[in-house]
mmCIF file of C-alpha atoms and ligand atoms in Angstrom:
data_model
loop_
_atom_site.group_PDB
_atom_site.id
_atom_site.type_symbol
_atom_site.label_atom_id
_atom_site.label_comp_id
_atom_site.label_asym_id
_atom_site.label_seq_id
_atom_site.Cartn_x
_atom_site.Cartn_y
_atom_site.Cartn_z
ATOM 1 C CA MET A 1 0.000 0.000 0.000
ATOM 2 C CA THR A 2 1.120 3.509 -0.720
ATOM 3 C CA VAL A 3 0.051 6.496 1.344
ATOM 4 C CA ILE A 4 0.005 9.765 -0.546
ATOM 5 C CA LYS A 5 -0.440 13.283 0.779
ATOM 6 C CA ASP A 6 -1.335 15.798 -1.910
ATOM 7 C CA CYS A 7 -0.687 19.541 -1.971
ATOM 8 C CA ALA A 8 -4.181 20.209 -0.598
ATOM 9 C CA GLY A 9 -3.231 18.291 2.550
ATOM 10 C CA ARG A 10 -5.428 15.283 1.777
ATOM 11 C CA TYR A 11 -4.320 11.729 2.405
ATOM 12 C CA PHE A 12 -4.859 8.849 -0.018
ATOM 13 C CA VAL A 13 -4.133 5.175 0.263
ATOM 14 C CA SER A 14 -3.567 3.299 -2.963
ATOM 15 C CA PHE A 15 -3.278 -0.400 -3.605
ATOM 16 C CA VAL A 16 -3.599 -2.767 -6.527
ATOM 17 C CA VAL A 17 -6.232 -5.460 -6.913
ATOM 18 C CA GLU A 18 -6.687 -7.955 -9.671
ATOM 19 C CA ILE A 19 -10.148 -8.190 -11.185
ATOM 20 C CA GLN A 20 -11.836 -10.271 -13.849
ATOM 21 C CA PRO A 21 -13.658 -8.399 -16.592
ATOM 22 C CA ILE A 22 -17.402 -8.558 -16.019
ATOM 23 C CA THR A 23 -20.105 -9.216 -18.587
ATOM 24 C CA VAL A 24 -22.839 -6.639 -19.044
ATOM 25 C CA GLU A 25 -25.235 -6.747 -21.971
ATOM 26 C CA PRO A 26 -24.902 -3.563 -24.042
ATOM 27 C CA LYS A 27 -28.127 -1.728 -24.838
ATOM 28 C CA ASN A 28 -26.861 -0.334 -28.126
ATOM 29 C CA GLN A 29 -24.431 -1.370 -30.801
ATOM 30 C CA GLY A 30 -22.463 1.835 -30.708
ATOM 31 C CA VAL A 31 -22.409 5.490 -29.860
ATOM 32 C CA GLY A 32 -20.530 8.425 -31.371
ATOM 33 C CA VAL A 33 -19.472 11.177 -29.008
ATOM 34 C CA ASP A 34 -18.766 14.740 -30.055
ATOM 35 C CA LEU A 35 -16.921 16.582 -27.299
ATOM 36 C CA GLY A 36 -17.483 20.291 -26.936
ATOM 37 C CA LEU A 37 -17.408 23.172 -24.532
ATOM 38 C CA GLU A 38 -20.949 24.490 -24.003
ATOM 39 C CA THR A 39 -22.218 20.959 -24.309
ATOM 40 C CA LEU A 40 -19.574 18.635 -22.917
ATOM 41 C CA ALA A 41 -20.699 15.632 -24.928
ATOM 42 C CA THR A 42 -23.218 15.240 -27.719
ATOM 43 C CA LEU A 43 -24.171 11.629 -28.364
ATOM 44 C CA SER A 44 -25.239 10.181 -31.681
ATOM 45 C CA THR A 45 -28.480 9.200 -29.935
ATOM 46 C CA GLY A 46 -29.314 12.909 -29.842
ATOM 47 C CA GLU A 47 -28.593 13.282 -26.146
ATOM 48 C CA LYS A 48 -26.667 16.302 -24.939
ATOM 49 C CA VAL A 49 -24.638 16.104 -21.770
ATOM 50 C CA LYS A 50 -23.839 19.347 -20.006
ATOM 51 C CA ALA A 51 -20.853 19.515 -17.702
ATOM 52 C CA SER A 52 -21.371 20.352 -14.066
ATOM 53 C CA ASN A 53 -20.998 24.036 -13.391
ATOM 54 C CA THR A 54 -17.944 24.874 -11.297
ATOM 55 C CA ASN A 55 -17.805 28.572 -12.120
ATOM 56 C CA THR A 56 -18.160 29.623 -8.486
ATOM 57 C CA LEU A 57 -15.127 27.542 -7.536
ATOM 58 C CA ASP A 58 -13.274 28.863 -10.556
ATOM 59 C CA ARG A 59 -13.879 32.450 -9.457
ATOM 60 C CA LYS A 60 -12.778 31.586 -5.942
ATOM 61 C CA ILE A 61 -9.516 30.114 -7.244
ATOM 62 C CA ARG A 62 -8.755 33.122 -9.430
ATOM 63 C CA LYS A 63 -9.514 35.516 -6.586
ATOM 64 C CA GLY A 64 -7.281 33.529 -4.243
ATOM 65 C CA LYS A 65 -4.431 33.528 -6.754
ATOM 66 C CA ARG A 66 -4.617 37.293 -7.125
ATOM 67 C CA LYS A 67 -4.478 37.616 -3.359
ATOM 68 C CA LEU A 68 -1.551 35.211 -3.211
ATOM 69 C CA ALA A 69 0.404 37.328 -5.669
ATOM 70 C CA ARG A 70 0.035 40.338 -3.368
ATOM 71 C CA SER A 71 0.897 38.504 -0.140
ATOM 72 C CA VAL A 72 4.291 38.786 1.586
ATOM 73 C CA LYS A 73 6.657 35.997 0.585
ATOM 74 C CA GLY A 74 7.419 33.571 3.379
ATOM 75 C CA SER A 75 4.582 34.822 5.602
ATOM 76 C CA ARG A 76 2.283 32.459 7.436
ATOM 77 C CA GLY A 77 -0.770 33.950 5.731
ATOM 78 C CA ARG A 78 0.721 33.130 2.352
ATOM 79 C CA GLY A 79 1.192 29.488 3.280
ATOM 80 C CA ARG A 80 -2.383 29.237 4.528
ATOM 81 C CA LEU A 81 -3.684 30.886 1.389
ATOM 82 C CA ARG A 82 -1.773 28.470 -0.793
ATOM 83 C CA VAL A 83 -3.300 25.461 0.929
ATOM 84 C CA ALA A 84 -6.767 27.033 0.691
ATOM 85 C CA ILE A 85 -6.345 27.499 -3.073
ATOM 86 C CA ALA A 86 -5.055 23.964 -3.464
ATOM 87 C CA ARG A 87 -8.095 22.677 -1.566
ATOM 88 C CA THR A 88 -10.513 24.561 -3.815
ATOM 89 C CA GLU A 89 -8.664 23.335 -6.906
ATOM 90 C CA ALA A 90 -8.804 19.781 -5.617
ATOM 91 C CA LYS A 91 -12.536 20.098 -4.988
ATOM 92 C CA GLN A 92 -13.112 21.421 -8.489
ATOM 93 C CA SER A 93 -11.102 18.650 -10.072
ATOM 94 C CA ASP A 94 -12.948 16.058 -7.940
ATOM 95 C CA ILE A 95 -16.311 17.342 -9.161
ATOM 96 C CA ARG A 96 -15.119 17.150 -12.752
ATOM 97 C CA GLN A 97 -13.603 13.736 -12.336
ATOM 98 C CA ASP A 98 -16.711 12.363 -10.647
ATOM 99 C CA PHE A 99 -18.825 13.676 -13.508
ATOM 100 C CA ASN A 100 -16.501 12.262 -16.178
ATOM 101 C CA GLN A 101 -16.296 8.912 -14.397
ATOM 102 C CA LYS A 102 -20.078 8.574 -14.390
ATOM 103 C CA LEU A 103 -20.318 9.654 -18.014
ATOM 104 C CA ALA A 104 -17.643 7.156 -19.094
ATOM 105 C CA THR A 105 -19.286 4.362 -17.080
ATOM 106 C CA ARG A 106 -22.595 5.014 -18.767
ATOM 107 C CA LEU A 107 -21.108 5.295 -22.276
ATOM 108 C CA VAL A 108 -19.076 2.105 -21.990
ATOM 109 C CA GLY A 109 -21.760 0.217 -20.064
ATOM 110 C CA ASP A 110 -24.564 0.949 -22.524
ATOM 111 C CA ASN A 111 -22.692 0.566 -25.808
ATOM 112 C CA SER A 112 -20.543 -2.141 -27.297
ATOM 113 C CA VAL A 113 -18.527 0.443 -29.248
ATOM 114 C CA VAL A 114 -17.792 3.986 -28.087
ATOM 115 C CA VAL A 115 -16.348 6.210 -30.789
ATOM 116 C CA LEU A 116 -14.489 9.372 -29.857
ATOM 117 C CA GLU A 117 -12.618 11.921 -31.899
ATOM 118 C CA ASP A 118 -8.883 12.336 -31.511
ATOM 119 C CA LEU A 119 -8.735 15.995 -30.616
ATOM 120 C CA ASN A 120 -5.589 18.013 -30.802
ATOM 121 C CA VAL A 121 -5.943 19.123 -27.195
ATOM 122 C CA SER A 122 -2.439 20.491 -26.727
ATOM 123 C CA GLY A 123 -2.738 22.459 -29.956
ATOM 124 C CA MET A 124 -6.092 23.880 -28.945
ATOM 125 C CA VAL A 125 -4.898 24.802 -25.476
ATOM 126 C CA LYS A 126 -2.436 27.168 -27.145
ATOM 127 C CA ASN A 127 -5.453 29.228 -28.147
ATOM 128 C CA ARG A 128 -5.558 31.384 -25.043
ATOM 129 C CA CYS A 129 -9.230 32.270 -25.258
ATOM 130 C CA LEU A 130 -10.236 28.636 -25.122
ATOM 131 C CA ALA A 131 -7.387 27.230 -23.034
ATOM 132 C CA ARG A 132 -9.043 27.350 -19.635
ATOM 133 C CA ALA A 133 -12.377 26.038 -20.833
ATOM 134 C CA ILE A 134 -10.744 23.190 -22.763
ATOM 135 C CA SER A 135 -8.457 22.113 -19.942
ATOM 136 C CA ARG A 136 -11.364 22.274 -17.542
ATOM 137 C CA ALA A 137 -13.682 20.202 -19.689
ATOM 138 C CA GLY A 138 -11.263 17.261 -19.408
ATOM 139 C CA TRP A 139 -11.685 15.724 -22.874
ATOM 140 C CA ARG A 140 -8.501 13.778 -22.426
ATOM 141 C CA GLN A 141 -9.781 12.431 -19.123
ATOM 142 C CA ILE A 142 -13.031 11.213 -20.700
ATOM 143 C CA ARG A 143 -11.068 9.274 -23.305
ATOM 144 C CA THR A 144 -8.701 7.743 -20.745
ATOM 145 C CA LEU A 145 -11.615 6.754 -18.514
ATOM 146 C CA CYS A 146 -13.573 5.210 -21.397
ATOM 147 C CA GLU A 147 -10.544 3.158 -22.419
ATOM 148 C CA ALA A 148 -9.937 1.994 -18.862
ATOM 149 C CA LYS A 149 -13.578 1.023 -18.345
ATOM 150 C CA ALA A 150 -13.701 -0.816 -21.681
ATOM 151 C CA ASN A 151 -10.979 -3.089 -20.302
ATOM 152 C CA MET A 152 -13.104 -3.871 -17.277
ATOM 153 C CA ILE A 153 -16.146 -5.077 -19.222
ATOM 154 C CA ASN A 154 -16.176 -7.938 -21.705
ATOM 155 C CA GLU A 155 -16.789 -7.188 -25.380
ATOM 156 C CA ARG A 156 -16.378 -3.444 -25.216
ATOM 157 C CA GLU A 157 -14.390 -1.326 -27.582
ATOM 158 C CA VAL A 158 -13.332 2.299 -27.630
ATOM 159 C CA ARG A 159 -12.413 3.642 -31.028
ATOM 160 C CA VAL A 160 -10.682 6.928 -31.597
ATOM 161 C CA ILE A 161 -11.055 8.360 -35.084
ATOM 162 C CA SER A 162 -8.696 10.792 -36.753
ATOM 163 C CA ARG A 163 -9.185 14.457 -36.083
ATOM 164 C CA TRP A 164 -8.962 15.064 -39.827
ATOM 165 C CA GLU A 165 -12.207 13.208 -40.476
ATOM 166 C CA PRO A 166 -14.624 15.911 -41.671
ATOM 167 C CA THR A 167 -17.267 15.044 -39.103
ATOM 168 C CA SER A 168 -18.899 18.437 -38.803
ATOM 169 C CA GLY A 169 -18.561 19.275 -42.474
ATOM 170 C CA THR A 170 -20.520 16.320 -43.825
ATOM 171 C CA CYS A 171 -24.220 15.523 -43.898
ATOM 172 C CA SER A 172 -24.829 12.425 -41.795
ATOM 173 C CA CYS A 173 -27.906 11.581 -43.868
ATOM 174 C CA CYS A 174 -26.563 11.589 -47.407
ATOM 175 C CA GLY A 175 -22.814 12.127 -47.088
ATOM 176 C CA ASP A 176 -22.853 15.437 -48.914
ATOM 177 C CA ARG A 177 -19.916 17.645 -47.948
ATOM 178 C CA TRP A 178 -20.362 21.289 -47.203
ATOM 179 C CA GLY A 179 -16.915 21.926 -45.774
ATOM 180 C CA LYS A 180 -15.777 23.706 -42.684
ATOM 181 C CA LEU A 181 -18.409 25.426 -40.590
ATOM 182 C CA ASP A 182 -17.884 28.439 -38.411
ATOM 183 C CA LEU A 183 -18.246 27.590 -34.709
ATOM 184 C CA SER A 184 -21.180 29.984 -34.343
ATOM 185 C CA ILE A 185 -23.318 27.924 -36.724
ATOM 186 C CA ARG A 186 -25.332 25.545 -34.576
ATOM 187 C CA SER A 187 -27.770 24.054 -37.045
ATOM 188 C CA VAL A 188 -27.336 22.992 -40.656
ATOM 189 C CA LEU A 189 -29.739 22.375 -43.502
ATOM 190 C CA CYS A 190 -28.496 19.985 -46.162
ATOM 191 C CA LEU A 191 -29.487 21.208 -49.602
ATOM 192 C CA ASN A 192 -28.773 17.822 -51.108
ATOM 193 C CA CYS A 193 -31.204 15.753 -49.028
ATOM 194 C CA GLY A 194 -33.113 18.451 -47.156
ATOM 195 C CA ALA A 195 -32.261 17.205 -43.672
ATOM 196 C CA GLU A 196 -32.019 19.896 -41.040
ATOM 197 C CA GLN A 197 -29.797 18.860 -38.172
ATOM 198 C CA ASP A 198 -28.154 20.097 -35.064
ATOM 199 C CA ARG A 199 -24.479 20.669 -35.765
ATOM 200 C CA ASP A 200 -23.163 18.542 -32.887
ATOM 201 C CA ILE A 201 -25.633 15.675 -33.334
ATOM 202 C CA ASN A 202 -24.743 15.531 -37.031
ATOM 203 C CA ALA A 203 -21.054 15.390 -36.092
ATOM 204 C CA SER A 204 -21.574 12.647 -33.516
ATOM 205 C CA VAL A 205 -23.517 10.495 -36.014
ATOM 206 C CA ASN A 206 -20.597 10.911 -38.441
ATOM 207 C CA ILE A 207 -18.129 10.034 -35.685
ATOM 208 C CA LEU A 208 -20.056 6.825 -34.992
ATOM 209 C CA ALA A 209 -20.174 5.935 -38.703
ATOM 210 C CA ALA A 210 -16.437 6.546 -39.103
ATOM 211 C CA GLY A 211 -15.685 4.476 -36.016
ATOM 212 C CA LEU A 212 -17.838 1.541 -37.142
ATOM 213 C CA ALA A 213 -16.317 1.647 -40.628
ATOM 214 C CA ASP A 214 -12.863 1.676 -39.058
ATOM 215 C CA LEU A 215 -13.850 -1.305 -36.930
ATOM 216 C CA ASN A 216 -14.876 -3.270 -40.022
ATOM 217 C CA GLY A 217 -11.632 -2.416 -41.769
ATOM 218 C CA GLN A 218 -13.264 -0.044 -44.226
ATOM 219 C CA THR A 219 -12.438 3.539 -44.850
ATOM 220 C CA LEU A 220 -15.465 5.723 -44.820
ATOM 221 C CA SER A 221 -15.081 7.971 -47.767
ATOM 222 C CA TYR A 222 -16.806 11.202 -47.106
ATOM 223 C CA VAL A 223 -15.494 12.520 -50.361
ATOM 224 C CA ARG A 224 -18.526 11.738 -52.426
ATOM 225 C CA PRO A 225 -18.836 14.444 -55.056
ATOM 226 C CA GLN A 226 -22.506 14.540 -55.919
ATOM 227 C CA PRO A 227 -23.223 15.653 -59.439
ATOM 228 C CA GLY A 228 -25.273 18.802 -59.303
ATOM 229 C CA ALA A 229 -24.980 19.072 -55.537
ATOM 230 C CA VAL A 230 -25.362 22.598 -54.324
ATOM 231 C CA ALA A 231 -23.476 24.111 -51.449
ATOM 232 C CA CYS A 232 -25.414 23.887 -48.235
ATOM 233 C CA LEU A 233 -26.933 26.891 -46.590
ATOM 234 C CA SER A 234 -26.508 27.239 -42.908
ATOM 235 C CA THR A 235 -29.072 28.561 -40.567
ATOM 236 C CA ARG A 236 -27.502 30.658 -37.926
ATOM 237 C CA GLN A 237 -28.857 30.238 -34.448
ATOM 238 C CA GLU A 238 -28.096 31.848 -31.156
ATOM 239 C CA ALA A 239 -24.979 30.195 -29.752
ATOM 240 C CA ILE A 240 -26.091 28.377 -26.636
HETATM 241 ZN ZN1 ZN B 1 -27.787 15.537 -46.750
#
């Protein structure tokens, strides 16, 4: 057993156990997951999962850090403040982890295949406007948790598709490609087949299709030039 004390002054005991994978009947064949910021996860079933709101804790941390910067180095107050910040940060990360754990359990438990997108997280974090929100959302954690849980249940698979797959730029009904969409566009109308879809749900259906094709050793060719196909119009909605 290992006893760990973290910077927030909390103690943990860790030990290793050996387990046998369990068998749980999946409800669905597969699910595609589109990870985002306003909506943490959009599932190909049409479900939208919102992340738990930790804004109050976030404000508290930022306020504490500002105070810490002004405090006298080496003072007792500074030490206390540092532990208080660490505690709040630990609480915030616990809330997020708990949420992501439950989400991953449900995704892997209900579906025989979970398809995620390989996101360039480190590249995106360089975008300063989005950095905090992206790091906080814990996309990487969701993927790691899904993969770990898939190992604990028999006949489960987690597939990660390439980030270059045009999942948001393709109609999930007919395969028509309309190209890159601006992030503010939330709903798309396909002029080829007439389907009007939510941007994220459309992407998650494409993610699922790409993952299943990958699983069967096929390559899903989205490049399907349709003769006479017209560029798709986008209906602009209020960003949620
Ligand atoms: Zn279409």
